[in-house]
Amino acid sequence: MLSQFENQSINQEVARLNLPNSRIKHFAPASYAQAGEDVIVEGILAAKLCKSQRSWASVFYVEIGANHPISTSSTYLMYQRGARGVLVEPNPELEALIRTARPDDILVRSVVLPAPQESATLFIGNAHELTSVDKAHVESFGDFNGIGGIREHIEVSAIGINELLTPYANKVDFLSIDCEGLDHDLVKAIDYERIRPAVIQCEPSEHHLKGIRAKIINLMECRSYRLAAMTDGNVIFERLT
């Protein structure tokens, strides 16, 4: 899916080298994710849909740690395509935004943990994107250009990851996990005998947990997933069987 905007990377590089530009308009791909992960996943799923003769309207996703409904969203591009799913976001300050921008998605206002638990403490960052149940993870970003640090902490409801995913079982085409330091524990806890997402994306938080990316890759390969793509912040896996 292309946006309505010209690709500025092309324009700037052509201008830098003082070259003539193409006479054909070159538009940038539409992307709302942190580092273009949604474009990557869109390509993987588009191939699967072509082979199975399915439409985008049949695609179902679960985004754990949805945060803002558009900015840095891993699923908004799919939502525009006609896909629908579940957005998990425990921060009450973001509920109105999500319901306004994503009225056809299911909103779950809980933190997701490896095992069932009634509630948990959520450390809300000055930047909502850094919010986590792991206080040390929020603090690991330091000043973060003046918007780092914890603003407050609140008690929120909690749900185990298998408890969350079991009702959808084999229905999940794309599972996105962005839980600020908890991603490895969550992907490890999934019952892959019953729950088999076609594509899984997670954020290792390598800056805080050194070596965790390799640990996640090894874990997922043992669960019959292959590493399909990698960005600065995320790893994306595709189910083999």
GROMACS .gro file of C-alpha atoms in nm:
model
  241
    1MET     CA    1   0.000   0.000   0.000
    2LEU     CA    2   0.148   0.333  -0.109
    3SER     CA    3   0.080   0.664   0.063
    4GLN     CA    4  -0.019   0.988  -0.107
    5PHE     CA    5   0.322   1.135  -0.027
    6GLU     CA    6   0.629   1.129  -0.248
    7ASN     CA    7   0.927   0.929  -0.126
    8GLN     CA    8   1.150   1.193   0.030
    9SER     CA    9   1.441   0.951   0.064
   10ILE     CA   10   1.462   0.940  -0.315
   11ASN     CA   11   1.416   1.315  -0.357
   12GLN     CA   12   1.679   1.405  -0.098
   13GLU     CA   13   1.940   1.162  -0.226
   14VAL     CA   14   1.890   1.266  -0.588
   15ALA     CA   15   1.922   1.631  -0.487
   16ARG     CA   16   2.234   1.559  -0.280
   17LEU     CA   17   2.408   1.402  -0.579
   18ASN     CA   18   2.271   1.667  -0.817
   19LEU     CA   19   2.113   1.405  -1.042
   20PRO     CA   20   1.804   1.441  -1.260
   21ASN     CA   21   1.501   1.287  -1.092
   22SER     CA   22   1.269   1.034  -1.247
   23ARG     CA   23   0.972   1.169  -1.439
   24ILE     CA   24   0.755   0.904  -1.274
   25LYS     CA   25   0.608   0.989  -0.936
   26HIS     CA   26   0.755   0.777  -0.658
   27PHE     CA   27   0.537   0.747  -0.352
   28ALA     CA   28   0.646   0.631  -0.008
   29PRO     CA   29   0.483   0.321   0.139
   30ALA     CA   30   0.219   0.389   0.402
   31SER     CA   31   0.358   0.289   0.741
   32TYR     CA   32   0.257   0.357   1.100
   33ALA     CA   33   0.492   0.121   1.286
   34GLN     CA   34   0.813   0.219   1.461
   35ALA     CA   35   1.049   0.102   1.187
   36GLY     CA   36   0.832  -0.016   0.899
   37GLU     CA   37   0.744  -0.349   1.057
   38ASP     CA   38   0.383  -0.317   0.940
   39VAL     CA   39   0.498  -0.302   0.577
   40ILE     CA   40   0.708  -0.616   0.628
   41VAL     CA   41   0.421  -0.804   0.791
   42GLU     CA   42   0.181  -0.681   0.525
   43GLY     CA   43   0.405  -0.841   0.262
   44ILE     CA   44   0.427  -1.172   0.446
   45LEU     CA   45   0.052  -1.188   0.501
   46ALA     CA   46  -0.025  -1.074   0.145
   47ALA     CA   47   0.164  -1.378   0.015
   48LYS     CA   48  -0.028  -1.607   0.248
   49LEU     CA   49  -0.359  -1.451   0.146
   50CYS     CA   50  -0.274  -1.495  -0.222
   51LYS     CA   51  -0.195  -1.864  -0.175
   52SER     CA   52  -0.507  -1.933   0.031
   53GLN     CA   53  -0.732  -1.701  -0.174
   54ARG     CA   54  -0.838  -1.508   0.133
   55SER     CA   55  -0.919  -1.137   0.160
   56TRP     CA   56  -0.781  -0.882   0.405
   57ALA     CA   57  -1.124  -0.872   0.567
   58SER     CA   58  -1.061  -1.228   0.688
   59VAL     CA   59  -0.735  -1.138   0.865
   60PHE     CA   60  -0.738  -1.140   1.247
   61TYR     CA   61  -0.467  -0.989   1.465
   62VAL     CA   62  -0.388  -0.950   1.834
   63GLU     CA   63  -0.169  -0.659   1.940
   64ILE     CA   64  -0.049  -0.684   2.298
   65GLY     CA   65   0.074  -0.346   2.414
   66ALA     CA   66  -0.117  -0.153   2.151
   67ASN     CA   67  -0.050   0.192   2.298
   68HIS     CA   68  -0.150   0.472   2.056
   69PRO     CA   69  -0.401   0.345   1.797
   70ILE     CA   70  -0.208   0.493   1.502
   71SER     CA   71   0.139   0.619   1.599
   72THR     CA   72   0.391   0.329   1.616
   73SER     CA   73   0.101   0.085   1.570
   74SER     CA   74   0.190  -0.252   1.424
   75THR     CA   75  -0.168  -0.317   1.311
   76TYR     CA   76  -0.319   0.012   1.192
   77LEU     CA   77  -0.205  -0.052   0.833
   78MET     CA   78  -0.390  -0.384   0.842
   79TYR     CA   79  -0.693  -0.213   0.994
   80GLN     CA   80  -0.697   0.019   0.694
   81ARG     CA   81  -0.685  -0.286   0.470
   82GLY     CA   82  -0.999  -0.424   0.633
   83ALA     CA   83  -0.847  -0.660   0.891
   84ARG     CA   84  -0.979  -0.658   1.247
   85GLY     CA   85  -0.866  -0.792   1.581
   86VAL     CA   86  -0.790  -0.740   1.948
   87LEU     CA   87  -0.597  -0.448   2.094
   88VAL     CA   88  -0.463  -0.500   2.445
   89GLU     CA   89  -0.383  -0.175   2.624
   90PRO     CA   90  -0.406  -0.131   3.003
   91ASN     CA   91  -0.332   0.242   3.016
   92PRO     CA   92  -0.672   0.408   3.082
   93GLU     CA   93  -0.550   0.735   2.933
   94LEU     CA   94  -0.537   0.575   2.588
   95GLU     CA   95  -0.883   0.415   2.590
   96ALA     CA   96  -1.066   0.710   2.431
   97LEU     CA   97  -0.807   0.740   2.154
   98ILE     CA   98  -0.831   0.370   2.071
   99ARG     CA   99  -1.210   0.362   2.071
  100THR     CA  100  -1.221   0.670   1.845
  101ALA     CA  101  -0.965   0.551   1.588
  102ARG     CA  102  -1.032   0.176   1.603
  103PRO     CA  103  -1.406   0.132   1.676
  104ASP     CA  104  -1.423  -0.208   1.506
  105ASP     CA  105  -1.144  -0.363   1.713
  106ILE     CA  106  -1.191  -0.534   2.049
  107LEU     CA  107  -1.019  -0.347   2.332
  108VAL     CA  108  -0.886  -0.544   2.631
  109ARG     CA  109  -0.788  -0.314   2.917
  110SER     CA  110  -0.545  -0.544   3.098
  111VAL     CA  111  -0.177  -0.615   3.121
  112VAL     CA  112  -0.077  -0.951   2.979
  113LEU     CA  113   0.145  -1.175   3.191
  114PRO     CA  114   0.301  -1.518   3.134
  115ALA     CA  115   0.064  -1.671   3.390
  116PRO     CA  116  -0.287  -1.574   3.510
  117GLN     CA  117  -0.301  -1.308   3.779
  118GLU     CA  118  -0.582  -1.082   3.898
  119SER     CA  119  -0.395  -0.752   3.885
  120ALA     CA  120  -0.055  -0.592   3.843
  121THR     CA  121   0.118  -0.259   3.898
  122LEU     CA  122   0.159  -0.055   3.579
  123PHE     CA  123   0.435   0.207   3.572
  124ILE     CA  124   0.315   0.481   3.339
  125GLY     CA  125   0.596   0.664   3.167
  126ASN     CA  126   0.605   1.032   3.083
  127ALA     CA  127   0.613   0.894   2.730
  128HIS     CA  128   0.324   0.647   2.708
  129GLU     CA  129   0.528   0.421   2.480
  130LEU     CA  130   0.766   0.337   2.767
  131THR     CA  131   0.493   0.227   3.009
  132SER     CA  132   0.554  -0.118   3.156
  133VAL     CA  133   0.496  -0.350   3.450
  134ASP     CA  134   0.876  -0.365   3.469
  135LYS     CA  135   0.987  -0.052   3.655
  136ALA     CA  136   1.354  -0.109   3.574
  137HIS     CA  137   1.276  -0.126   3.204
  138VAL     CA  138   1.108   0.217   3.208
  139GLU     CA  139   1.402   0.360   3.400
  140SER     CA  140   1.652   0.205   3.156
  141PHE     CA  141   1.570   0.473   2.897
  142GLY     CA  142   1.700   0.748   3.124
  143ASP     CA  143   1.606   1.105   3.034
  144PHE     CA  144   1.494   1.002   2.683
  145ASN     CA  145   1.519   1.356   2.543
  146GLY     CA  146   1.329   1.500   2.836
  147ILE     CA  147   1.032   1.262   2.827
  148GLY     CA  148   1.177   0.963   3.009
  149GLY     CA  149   1.098   0.847   3.359
  150ILE     CA  150   0.789   0.731   3.544
  151ARG     CA  151   0.498   0.971   3.596
  152GLU     CA  152   0.285   0.748   3.818
  153HIS     CA  153   0.197   0.389   3.893
  154ILE     CA  154  -0.151   0.237   3.907
  155GLU     CA  155  -0.306  -0.100   3.973
  156VAL     CA  156  -0.471  -0.256   3.666
  157SER     CA  157  -0.637  -0.586   3.582
  158ALA     CA  158  -0.419  -0.865   3.445
  159ILE     CA  159  -0.467  -1.169   3.222
  160GLY     CA  160  -0.244  -1.463   3.133
  161ILE     CA  161  -0.132  -1.479   2.771
  162ASN     CA  162  -0.289  -1.820   2.709
  163GLU     CA  163  -0.606  -1.705   2.878
  164LEU     CA  164  -0.614  -1.412   2.636
  165LEU     CA  165  -0.534  -1.610   2.320
  166THR     CA  166  -0.719  -1.938   2.374
  167PRO     CA  167  -1.059  -1.808   2.258
  168TYR     CA  168  -0.900  -1.729   1.921
  169ALA     CA  169  -0.675  -2.039   1.903
  170ASN     CA  170  -0.581  -2.093   1.536
  171LYS     CA  171  -0.762  -1.780   1.420
  172VAL     CA  172  -0.467  -1.543   1.480
  173ASP     CA  173  -0.289  -1.442   1.160
  174PHE     CA  174  -0.065  -1.189   1.332
  175LEU     CA  175   0.039  -1.160   1.695
  176SER     CA  176   0.228  -0.847   1.798
  177ILE     CA  177   0.387  -0.829   2.143
  178ASP     CA  178   0.536  -0.504   2.270
  179CYS     CA  179   0.539  -0.518   2.648
  180GLU     CA  180   0.857  -0.328   2.730
  181GLY     CA  181   1.084  -0.593   2.877
  182LEU     CA  182   0.838  -0.881   2.912
  183ASP     CA  183   0.833  -1.004   2.552
  184HIS     CA  184   1.061  -1.306   2.593
  185ASP     CA  185   0.865  -1.437   2.890
  186LEU     CA  186   0.538  -1.396   2.701
  187VAL     CA  187   0.642  -1.574   2.381
  188LYS     CA  188   0.792  -1.851   2.593
  189ALA     CA  189   0.468  -1.898   2.787
  190ILE     CA  190   0.242  -1.946   2.482
  191ASP     CA  191   0.091  -2.291   2.447
  192TYR     CA  192   0.192  -2.355   2.086
  193GLU     CA  193   0.013  -2.690   2.076
  194ARG     CA  194  -0.319  -2.504   2.089
  195ILE     CA  195  -0.232  -2.148   1.984
  196ARG     CA  196  -0.047  -2.112   1.655
  197PRO     CA  197  -0.029  -1.757   1.518
  198ALA     CA  198   0.088  -1.748   1.157
  199VAL     CA  199   0.320  -1.449   1.217
  200ILE     CA  200   0.459  -1.329   1.550
  201GLN     CA  201   0.639  -1.002   1.615
  202CYS     CA  202   0.803  -0.902   1.941
  203GLU     CA  203   1.044  -0.644   2.078
  204PRO     CA  204   1.350  -0.793   2.251
  205SER     CA  205   1.456  -0.472   2.436
  206GLU     CA  206   1.818  -0.560   2.367
  207HIS     CA  207   1.938  -0.229   2.514
  208HIS     CA  208   1.813  -0.339   2.856
  209LEU     CA  209   1.847  -0.716   2.837
  210LYS     CA  210   2.171  -0.796   2.655
  211GLY     CA  211   2.157  -1.115   2.451
  212ILE     CA  212   1.778  -1.142   2.471
  213ARG     CA  213   1.731  -1.115   2.092
  214ALA     CA  214   1.936  -1.429   2.030
  215LYS     CA  215   1.754  -1.602   2.313
  216ILE     CA  216   1.416  -1.521   2.156
  217ILE     CA  217   1.531  -1.636   1.813
  218ASN     CA  218   1.652  -1.970   1.951
  219LEU     CA  219   1.329  -2.012   2.146
  220MET     CA  220   1.108  -1.947   1.843
  221GLU     CA  221   1.309  -2.176   1.616
  222CYS     CA  222   1.246  -2.453   1.868
  223ARG     CA  223   0.874  -2.373   1.841
  224SER     CA  224   0.870  -2.430   1.460
  225TYR     CA  225   0.900  -2.064   1.365
  226ARG     CA  226   1.161  -1.911   1.137
  227LEU     CA  227   1.311  -1.565   1.168
  228ALA     CA  228   1.149  -1.385   0.874
  229ALA     CA  229   1.268  -1.029   0.933
  230MET     CA  230   1.444  -0.802   1.178
  231THR     CA  231   1.444  -0.427   1.238
  232ASP     CA  232   1.631  -0.213   1.489
  233GLY     CA  233   1.361  -0.276   1.747
  234ASN     CA  234   1.170  -0.590   1.655
  235VAL     CA  235   1.202  -0.948   1.535
  236ILE     CA  236   0.935  -1.106   1.313
  237PHE     CA  237   0.874  -1.480   1.288
  238GLU     CA  238   0.673  -1.693   1.047
  239ARG     CA  239   0.528  -2.032   1.142
  240LEU     CA  240   0.678  -2.320   0.943
  241THR     CA  241   0.406  -2.582   0.993
   0.00000   0.00000   0.00000
